GROMACS .gro file of C-alpha atoms in nm:
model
   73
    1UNK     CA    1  -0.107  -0.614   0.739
    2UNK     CA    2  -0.414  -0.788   0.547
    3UNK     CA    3  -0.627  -0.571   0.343
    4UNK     CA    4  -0.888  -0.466   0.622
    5UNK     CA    5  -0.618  -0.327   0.832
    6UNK     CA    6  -0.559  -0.069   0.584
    7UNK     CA    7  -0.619   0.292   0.623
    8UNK     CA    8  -0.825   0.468   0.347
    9UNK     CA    9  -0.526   0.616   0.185
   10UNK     CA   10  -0.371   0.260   0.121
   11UNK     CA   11  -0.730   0.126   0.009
   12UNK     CA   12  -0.735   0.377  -0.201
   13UNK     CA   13  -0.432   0.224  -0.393
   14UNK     CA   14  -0.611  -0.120  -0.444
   15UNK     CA   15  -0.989  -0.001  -0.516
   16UNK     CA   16  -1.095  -0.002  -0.855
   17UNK     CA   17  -1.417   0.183  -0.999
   18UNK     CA   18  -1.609   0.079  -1.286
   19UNK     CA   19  -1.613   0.330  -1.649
   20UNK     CA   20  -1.962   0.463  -1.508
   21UNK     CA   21  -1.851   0.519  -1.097
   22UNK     CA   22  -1.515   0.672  -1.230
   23UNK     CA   23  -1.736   0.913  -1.493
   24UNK     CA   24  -1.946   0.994  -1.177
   25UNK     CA   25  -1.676   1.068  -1.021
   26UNK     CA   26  -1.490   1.315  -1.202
   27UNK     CA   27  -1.800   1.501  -1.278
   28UNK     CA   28  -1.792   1.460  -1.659
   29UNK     CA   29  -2.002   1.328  -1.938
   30UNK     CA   30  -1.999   0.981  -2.078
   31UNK     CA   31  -1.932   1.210  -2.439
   32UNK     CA   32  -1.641   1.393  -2.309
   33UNK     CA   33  -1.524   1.071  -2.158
   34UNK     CA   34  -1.500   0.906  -2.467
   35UNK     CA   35  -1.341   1.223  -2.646
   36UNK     CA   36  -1.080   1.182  -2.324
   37UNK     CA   37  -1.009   0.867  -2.396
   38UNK     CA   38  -0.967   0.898  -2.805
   39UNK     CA   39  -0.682   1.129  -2.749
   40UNK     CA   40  -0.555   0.899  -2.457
   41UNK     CA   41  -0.623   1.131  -2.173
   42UNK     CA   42  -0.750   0.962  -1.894
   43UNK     CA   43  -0.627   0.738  -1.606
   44UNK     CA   44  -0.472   0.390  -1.727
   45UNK     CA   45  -0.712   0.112  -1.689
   46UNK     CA   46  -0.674  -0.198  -1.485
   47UNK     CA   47  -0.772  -0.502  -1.647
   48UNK     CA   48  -0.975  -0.729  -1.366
   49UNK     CA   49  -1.062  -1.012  -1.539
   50UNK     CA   50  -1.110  -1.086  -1.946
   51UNK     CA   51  -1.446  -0.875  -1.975
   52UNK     CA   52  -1.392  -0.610  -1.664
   53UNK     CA   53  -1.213  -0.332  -1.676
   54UNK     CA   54  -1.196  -0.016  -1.431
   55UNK     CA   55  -0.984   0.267  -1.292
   56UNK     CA   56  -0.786   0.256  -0.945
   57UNK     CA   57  -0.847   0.527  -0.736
   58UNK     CA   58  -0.526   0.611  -0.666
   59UNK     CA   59  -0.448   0.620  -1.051
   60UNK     CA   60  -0.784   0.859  -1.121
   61UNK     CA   61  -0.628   1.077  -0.815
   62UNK     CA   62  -0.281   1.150  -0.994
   63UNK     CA   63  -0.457   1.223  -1.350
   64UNK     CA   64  -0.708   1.447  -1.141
   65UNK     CA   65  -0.370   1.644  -0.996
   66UNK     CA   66  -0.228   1.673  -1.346
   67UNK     CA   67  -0.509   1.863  -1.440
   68UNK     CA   68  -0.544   2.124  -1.190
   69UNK     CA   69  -0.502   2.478  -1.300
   70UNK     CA   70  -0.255   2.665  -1.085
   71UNK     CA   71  -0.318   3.041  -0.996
   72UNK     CA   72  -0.640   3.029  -1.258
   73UNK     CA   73  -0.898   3.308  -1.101
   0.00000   0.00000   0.00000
C-alpha cells in the first residue's frame, strides 16, 4: 500500500504540522506553548530537514489523551 491508499487514521501517523498549525490546533497560546515546552511538556518533535521541524499528528493525538481529565465536572 503506497501512501495515497491510506486511510486517514494511517495518514495521520505520517503527517506532520508546523509549531504554528500544531498551536492552532490544540487551542493554546504561542506563550503557554513555550512555557509547555520549557518544562518539556509537549509532543516530541520530528526533525524534517536541518531548519524544519514539526509535530506528527499521531504524536500530538497521544499527548492530547494524556491530558484529559477523567470524571472532572
Amino acid at each position: 500500500m503506497d501512501m495515497w491508499e491510506m486511510g486517514m487514521d494511517d495518514l495521520d501517523s505520517v503527517r506532520v504540522l508546523t509549531r504554528h498549525q500544531t498551536i492552532e490546533a490544540v487551542g493554546v497560546s504561542g506563550k503557554t506553548w513555550e512555557r509547555l515546552e520549557a518544562v518539556g511538556d509537549t509532543p516530541p518533535k520530528t526533525r524534517l530537514s536541518e531548519g524544519r521541524i514539526g509535530y506528527r499528528v499521531s504524536d500530538i493525538k497521544a499527548w492530547l489523551g494524556k491530558r484529559r481529565e477523567r470524571g472532572a465536572a
